[in-house]
mmCIF file of C-alpha atoms in Angstrom:
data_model
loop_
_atom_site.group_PDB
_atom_site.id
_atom_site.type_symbol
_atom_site.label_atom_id
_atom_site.label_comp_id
_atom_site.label_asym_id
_atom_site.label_seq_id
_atom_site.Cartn_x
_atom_site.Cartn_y
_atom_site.Cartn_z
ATOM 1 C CA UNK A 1 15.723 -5.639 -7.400
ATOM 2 C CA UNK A 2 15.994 -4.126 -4.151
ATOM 3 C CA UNK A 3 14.677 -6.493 -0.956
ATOM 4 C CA UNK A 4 12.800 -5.474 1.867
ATOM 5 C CA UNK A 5 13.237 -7.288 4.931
ATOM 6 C CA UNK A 6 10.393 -6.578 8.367
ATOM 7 C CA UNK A 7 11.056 -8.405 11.696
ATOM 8 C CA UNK A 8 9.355 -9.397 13.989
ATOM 9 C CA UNK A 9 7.147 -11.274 11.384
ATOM 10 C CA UNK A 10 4.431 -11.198 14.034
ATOM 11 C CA UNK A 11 4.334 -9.916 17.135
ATOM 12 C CA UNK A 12 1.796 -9.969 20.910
ATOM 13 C CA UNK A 13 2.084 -7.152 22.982
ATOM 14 C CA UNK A 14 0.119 -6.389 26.664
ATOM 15 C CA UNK A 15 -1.758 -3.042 26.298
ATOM 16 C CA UNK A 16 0.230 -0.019 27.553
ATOM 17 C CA UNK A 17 3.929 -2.036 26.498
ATOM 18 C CA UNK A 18 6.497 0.025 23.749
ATOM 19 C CA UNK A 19 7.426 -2.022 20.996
ATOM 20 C CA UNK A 20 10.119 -1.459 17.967
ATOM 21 C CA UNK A 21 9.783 -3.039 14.895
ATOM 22 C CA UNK A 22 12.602 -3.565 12.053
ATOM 23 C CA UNK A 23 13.062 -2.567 8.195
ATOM 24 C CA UNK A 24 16.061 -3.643 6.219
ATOM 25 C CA UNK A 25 16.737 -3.107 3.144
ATOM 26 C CA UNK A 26 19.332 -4.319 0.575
ATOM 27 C CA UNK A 27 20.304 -0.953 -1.173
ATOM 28 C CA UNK A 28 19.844 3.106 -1.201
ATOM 29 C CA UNK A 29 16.488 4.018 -1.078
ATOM 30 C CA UNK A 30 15.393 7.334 -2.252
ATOM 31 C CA UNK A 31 11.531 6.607 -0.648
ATOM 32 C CA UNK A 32 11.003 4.680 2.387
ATOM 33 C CA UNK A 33 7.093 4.813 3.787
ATOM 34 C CA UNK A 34 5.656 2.974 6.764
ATOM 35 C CA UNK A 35 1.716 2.088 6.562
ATOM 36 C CA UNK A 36 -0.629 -0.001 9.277
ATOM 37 C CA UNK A 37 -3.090 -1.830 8.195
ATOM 38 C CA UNK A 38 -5.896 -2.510 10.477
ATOM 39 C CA UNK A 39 -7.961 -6.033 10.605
ATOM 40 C CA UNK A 40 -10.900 -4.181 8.167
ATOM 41 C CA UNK A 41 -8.231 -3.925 5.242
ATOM 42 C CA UNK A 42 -7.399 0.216 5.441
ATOM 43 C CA UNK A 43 -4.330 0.987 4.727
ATOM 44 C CA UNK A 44 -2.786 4.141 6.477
ATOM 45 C CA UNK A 45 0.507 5.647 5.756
ATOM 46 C CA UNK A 46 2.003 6.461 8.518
ATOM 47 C CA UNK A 47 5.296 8.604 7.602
ATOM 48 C CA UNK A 48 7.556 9.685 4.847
ATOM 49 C CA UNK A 49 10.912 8.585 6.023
ATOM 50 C CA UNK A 50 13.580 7.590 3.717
ATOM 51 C CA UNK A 51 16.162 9.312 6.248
ATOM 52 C CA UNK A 52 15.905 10.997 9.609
ATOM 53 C CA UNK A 53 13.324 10.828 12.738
ATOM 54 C CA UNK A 54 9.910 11.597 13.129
ATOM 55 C CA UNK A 55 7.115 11.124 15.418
ATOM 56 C CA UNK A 56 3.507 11.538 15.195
ATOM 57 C CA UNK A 57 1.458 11.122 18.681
ATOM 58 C CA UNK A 58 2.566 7.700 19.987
ATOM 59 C CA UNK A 59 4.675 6.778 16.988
ATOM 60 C CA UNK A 60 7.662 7.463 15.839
ATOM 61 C CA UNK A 61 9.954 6.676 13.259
ATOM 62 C CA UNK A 62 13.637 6.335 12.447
ATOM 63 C CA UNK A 63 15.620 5.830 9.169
ATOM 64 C CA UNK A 64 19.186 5.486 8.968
ATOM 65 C CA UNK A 65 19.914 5.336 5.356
ATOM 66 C CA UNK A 66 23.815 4.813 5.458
ATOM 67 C CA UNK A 67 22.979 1.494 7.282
ATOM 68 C CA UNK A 68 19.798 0.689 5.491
ATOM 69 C CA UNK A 69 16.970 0.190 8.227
ATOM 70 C CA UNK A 70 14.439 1.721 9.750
ATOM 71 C CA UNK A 71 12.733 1.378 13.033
ATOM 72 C CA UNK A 72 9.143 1.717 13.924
ATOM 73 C CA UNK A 73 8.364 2.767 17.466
ATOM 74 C CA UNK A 74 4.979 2.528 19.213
ATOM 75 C CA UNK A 75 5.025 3.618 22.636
ATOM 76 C CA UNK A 76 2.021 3.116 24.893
ATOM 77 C CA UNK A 77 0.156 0.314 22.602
ATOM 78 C CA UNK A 78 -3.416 0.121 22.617
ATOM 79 C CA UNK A 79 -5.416 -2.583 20.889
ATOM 80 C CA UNK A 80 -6.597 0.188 18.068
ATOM 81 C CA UNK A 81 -2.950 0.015 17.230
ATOM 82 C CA UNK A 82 -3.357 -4.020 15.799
ATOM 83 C CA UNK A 83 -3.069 -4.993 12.494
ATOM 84 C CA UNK A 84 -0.226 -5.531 10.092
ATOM 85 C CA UNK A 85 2.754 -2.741 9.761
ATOM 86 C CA UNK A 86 4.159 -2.498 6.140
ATOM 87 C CA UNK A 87 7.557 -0.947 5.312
ATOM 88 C CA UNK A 88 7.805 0.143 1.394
ATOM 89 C CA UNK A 89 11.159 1.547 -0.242
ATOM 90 C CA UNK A 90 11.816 2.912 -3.400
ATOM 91 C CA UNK A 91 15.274 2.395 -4.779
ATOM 92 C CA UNK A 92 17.042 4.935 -6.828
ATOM 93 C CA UNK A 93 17.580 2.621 -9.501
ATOM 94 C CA UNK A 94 13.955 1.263 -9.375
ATOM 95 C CA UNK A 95 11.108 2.686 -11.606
ATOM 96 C CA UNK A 96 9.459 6.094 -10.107
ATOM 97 C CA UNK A 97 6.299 4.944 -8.283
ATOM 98 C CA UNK A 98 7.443 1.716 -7.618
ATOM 99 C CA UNK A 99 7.469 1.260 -4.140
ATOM 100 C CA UNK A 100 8.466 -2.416 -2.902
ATOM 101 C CA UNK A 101 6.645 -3.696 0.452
ATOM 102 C CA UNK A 102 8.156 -6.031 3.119
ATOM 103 C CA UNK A 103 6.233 -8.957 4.342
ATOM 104 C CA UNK A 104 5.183 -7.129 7.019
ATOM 105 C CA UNK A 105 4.938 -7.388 11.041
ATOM 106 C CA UNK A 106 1.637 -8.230 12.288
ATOM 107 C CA UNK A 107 0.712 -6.970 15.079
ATOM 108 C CA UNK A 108 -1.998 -8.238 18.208
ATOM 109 C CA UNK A 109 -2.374 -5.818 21.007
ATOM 110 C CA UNK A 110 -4.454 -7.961 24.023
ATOM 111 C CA UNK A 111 -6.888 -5.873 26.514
ATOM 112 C CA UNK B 1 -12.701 8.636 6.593
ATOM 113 C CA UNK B 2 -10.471 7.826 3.421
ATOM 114 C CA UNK B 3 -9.846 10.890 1.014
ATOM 115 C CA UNK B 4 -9.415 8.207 -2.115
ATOM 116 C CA UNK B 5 -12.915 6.633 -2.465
ATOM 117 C CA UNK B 6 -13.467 3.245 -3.835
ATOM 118 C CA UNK B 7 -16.050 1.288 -5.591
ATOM 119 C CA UNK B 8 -17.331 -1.303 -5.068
ATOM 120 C CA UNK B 9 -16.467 -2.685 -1.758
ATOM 121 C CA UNK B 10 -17.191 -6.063 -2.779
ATOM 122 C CA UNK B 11 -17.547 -7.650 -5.826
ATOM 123 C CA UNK B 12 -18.662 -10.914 -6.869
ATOM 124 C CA UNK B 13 -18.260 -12.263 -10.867
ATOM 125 C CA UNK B 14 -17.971 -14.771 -12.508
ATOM 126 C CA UNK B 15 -15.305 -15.828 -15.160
ATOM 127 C CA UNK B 16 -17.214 -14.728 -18.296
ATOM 128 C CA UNK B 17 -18.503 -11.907 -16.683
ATOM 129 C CA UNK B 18 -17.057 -7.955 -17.599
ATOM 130 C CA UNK B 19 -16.878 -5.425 -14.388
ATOM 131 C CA UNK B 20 -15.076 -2.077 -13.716
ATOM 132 C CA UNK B 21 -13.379 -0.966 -10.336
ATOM 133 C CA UNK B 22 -13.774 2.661 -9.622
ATOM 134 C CA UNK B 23 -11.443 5.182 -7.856
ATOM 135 C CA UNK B 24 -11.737 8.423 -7.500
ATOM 136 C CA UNK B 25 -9.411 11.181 -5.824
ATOM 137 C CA UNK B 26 -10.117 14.620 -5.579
ATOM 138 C CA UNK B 27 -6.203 15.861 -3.335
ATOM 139 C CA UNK B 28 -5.343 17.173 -6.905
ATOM 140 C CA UNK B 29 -2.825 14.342 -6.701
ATOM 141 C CA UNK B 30 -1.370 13.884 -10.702
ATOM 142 C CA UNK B 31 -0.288 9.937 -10.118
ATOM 143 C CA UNK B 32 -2.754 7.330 -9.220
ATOM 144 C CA UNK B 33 -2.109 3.362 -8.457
ATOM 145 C CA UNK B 34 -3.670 -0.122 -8.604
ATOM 146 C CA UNK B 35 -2.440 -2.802 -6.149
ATOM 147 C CA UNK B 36 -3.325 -5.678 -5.604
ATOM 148 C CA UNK B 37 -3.185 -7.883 -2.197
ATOM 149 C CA UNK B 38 -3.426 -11.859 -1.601
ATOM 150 C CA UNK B 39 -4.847 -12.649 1.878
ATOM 151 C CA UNK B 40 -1.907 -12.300 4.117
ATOM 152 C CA UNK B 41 0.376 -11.067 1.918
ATOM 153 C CA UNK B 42 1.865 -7.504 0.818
ATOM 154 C CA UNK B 43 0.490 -5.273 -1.621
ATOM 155 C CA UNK B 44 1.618 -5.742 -5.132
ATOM 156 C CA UNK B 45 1.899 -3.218 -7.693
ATOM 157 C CA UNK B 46 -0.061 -3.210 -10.759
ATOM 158 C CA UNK B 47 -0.082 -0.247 -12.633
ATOM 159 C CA UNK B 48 1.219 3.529 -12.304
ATOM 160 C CA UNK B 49 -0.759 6.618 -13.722
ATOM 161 C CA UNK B 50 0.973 9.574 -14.149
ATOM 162 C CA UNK B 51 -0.418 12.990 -15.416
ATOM 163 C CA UNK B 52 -3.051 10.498 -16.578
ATOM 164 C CA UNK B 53 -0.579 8.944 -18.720
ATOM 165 C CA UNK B 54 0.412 4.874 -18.164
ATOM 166 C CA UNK B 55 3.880 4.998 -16.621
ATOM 167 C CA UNK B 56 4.322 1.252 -15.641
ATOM 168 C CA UNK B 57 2.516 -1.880 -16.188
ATOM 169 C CA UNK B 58 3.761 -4.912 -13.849
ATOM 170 C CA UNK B 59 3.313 -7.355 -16.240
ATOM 171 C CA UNK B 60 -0.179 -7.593 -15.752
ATOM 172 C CA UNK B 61 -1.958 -10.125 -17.484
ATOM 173 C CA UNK B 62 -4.493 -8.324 -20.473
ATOM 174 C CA UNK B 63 -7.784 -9.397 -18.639
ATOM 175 C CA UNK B 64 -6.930 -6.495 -16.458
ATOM 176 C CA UNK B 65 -7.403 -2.949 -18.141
ATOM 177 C CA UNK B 66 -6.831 0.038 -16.747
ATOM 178 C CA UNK B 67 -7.952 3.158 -17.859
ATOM 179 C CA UNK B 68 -7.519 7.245 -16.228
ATOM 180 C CA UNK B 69 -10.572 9.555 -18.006
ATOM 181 C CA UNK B 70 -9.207 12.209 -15.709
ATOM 182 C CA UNK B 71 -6.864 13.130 -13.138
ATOM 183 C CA UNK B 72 -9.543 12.462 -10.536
ATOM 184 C CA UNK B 73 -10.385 8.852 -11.868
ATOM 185 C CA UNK B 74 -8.932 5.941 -12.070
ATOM 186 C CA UNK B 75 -10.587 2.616 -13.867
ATOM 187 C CA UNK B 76 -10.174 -1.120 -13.876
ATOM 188 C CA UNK B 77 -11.855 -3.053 -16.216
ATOM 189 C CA UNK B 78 -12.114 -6.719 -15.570
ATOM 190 C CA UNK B 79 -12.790 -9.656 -18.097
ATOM 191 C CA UNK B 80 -12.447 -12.883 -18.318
ATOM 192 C CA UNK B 81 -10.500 -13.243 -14.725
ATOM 193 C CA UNK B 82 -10.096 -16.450 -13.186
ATOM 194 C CA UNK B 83 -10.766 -17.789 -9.611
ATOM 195 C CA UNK B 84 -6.866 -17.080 -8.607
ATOM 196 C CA UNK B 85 -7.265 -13.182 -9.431
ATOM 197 C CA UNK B 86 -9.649 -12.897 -6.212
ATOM 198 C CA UNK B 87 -8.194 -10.556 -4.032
ATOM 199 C CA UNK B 88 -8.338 -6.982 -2.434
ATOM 200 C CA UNK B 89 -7.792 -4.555 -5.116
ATOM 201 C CA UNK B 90 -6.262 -1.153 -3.924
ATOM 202 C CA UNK B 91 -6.636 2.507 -5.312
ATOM 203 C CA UNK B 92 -4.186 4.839 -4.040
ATOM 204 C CA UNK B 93 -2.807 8.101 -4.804
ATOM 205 C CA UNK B 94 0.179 10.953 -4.742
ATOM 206 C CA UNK B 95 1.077 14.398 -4.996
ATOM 207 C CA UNK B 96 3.496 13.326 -7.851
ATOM 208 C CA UNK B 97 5.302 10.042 -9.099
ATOM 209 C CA UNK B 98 8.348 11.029 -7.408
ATOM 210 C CA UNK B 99 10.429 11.055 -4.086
ATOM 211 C CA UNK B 100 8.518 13.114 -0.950
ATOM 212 C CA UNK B 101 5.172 12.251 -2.577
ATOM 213 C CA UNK B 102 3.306 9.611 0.536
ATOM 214 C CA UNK B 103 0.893 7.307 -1.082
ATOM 215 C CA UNK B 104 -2.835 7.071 0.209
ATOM 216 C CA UNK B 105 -4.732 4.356 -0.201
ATOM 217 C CA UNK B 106 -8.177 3.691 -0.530
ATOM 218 C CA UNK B 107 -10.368 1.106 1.692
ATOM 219 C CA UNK B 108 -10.180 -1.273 -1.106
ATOM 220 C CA UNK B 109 -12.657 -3.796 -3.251
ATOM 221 C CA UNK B 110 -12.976 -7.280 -2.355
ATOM 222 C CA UNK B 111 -12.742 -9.316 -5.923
ATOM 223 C CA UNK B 112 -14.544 -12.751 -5.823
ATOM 224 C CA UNK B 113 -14.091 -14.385 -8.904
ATOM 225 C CA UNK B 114 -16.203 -17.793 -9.148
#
């Protein structure tokens, strides 16, 4: 099946600093979604991105299919933004619904 | 505040014991989910409802049951679980089982099995 690979596995940023964070995957992905999910347990989705750029306030994000990743930007961090960020891809030969999640990149955003 | 509602938040049973997780929607989504997530790990799939009809079953052992009355509701009945199947179980839901359909998730219900 297809693998999902996130880096930085974790990741400590100063308050106000940008960071990017990493999703690779291992073959064409008809579905890619990125989710945060903050120390309580919620889960958020974030975008719909399995090609192109968007951006949403302070985040943004990027999916270049043809070289399978996509980048997660947060610009401007605040400690609201910790937690753990979750890339999920569905491949086209996967089962509809199916959406595979990376390990994840937690995140820690200090005062 | 989360637009899929779950319930319980927390649960605590034991192994002989028979409880039901409760989701319930109302986006007019058609496919509805159950995940489940180990501490520290990624969510795992369990099952898939679409059009209230089962679409996939991870291999999930029979103590788990899932069951969709409606498109609004989603079910999981529990029996006979052991102390490894503790866990945060996740509800979430989509416009349709298909591409350009984002998933939303529900805050979850913390499964204590002693």
């Amino acid at each position: 099946g297809i693998q999902v690979e996130q880096s930085p596995p974790d990741l400590i940023l100063q308050e106000g600093a940008n960071s990017t964070l990493r999703c690779n995957f291992s073959d064409s992905v008809n579905n890619l979604q990125w989710f945060h999910q903050n120390p309580w347990g919620q889960l958020i989705n974030l975008f719909y991105i399995p090609s192109g750029t968007k951006q949403n306030g302070r985040l943004s994000a990027t999916t270049v299919a043809t070289e399978r990743y996509s980048l997660l930007y947060i610009s401007s961090s605040q400690t609201t933004d910790s937690g753990v960020y979750f890339c999920a891809v569905e491949g086209y030969g996967g089962s509809q619904g199916n959406l595979i999640f990376g390990k994840g990149t937690k995140l820690s955003v200090k005062p | 505040d989360t637009e899929v509602t779950q319930t319980p938040k927390h649960l605590v049973m034991g192994m002989t014991n028979k409880k039901s997780l409760k989701c319930e929607q109302h986006m007019g989504h058609r496919a509805m989910y159950w995940y489940k997530q180990k501490a520290k790990k990624p969510p795992e799939l369990m099952f898939v409802y679409s059009y209230e009809k089962l679409s996939i079953n991870e291999s999930v052992p029979s103590r788990f049951s899932p069951e969709c009355p409606n498109s609004s509701l989603l079910n999981l009945h529990l029996h006979a679980l052991q102390p490894e199947d503790s866990a945060l179980y996740l509800c979430a839901s989509s416009q349709v089982v298909t591409v350009n359909s984002p998933l939303h998730f529900g805050n979850g219900t913390r499964l204590t099995v002693t």
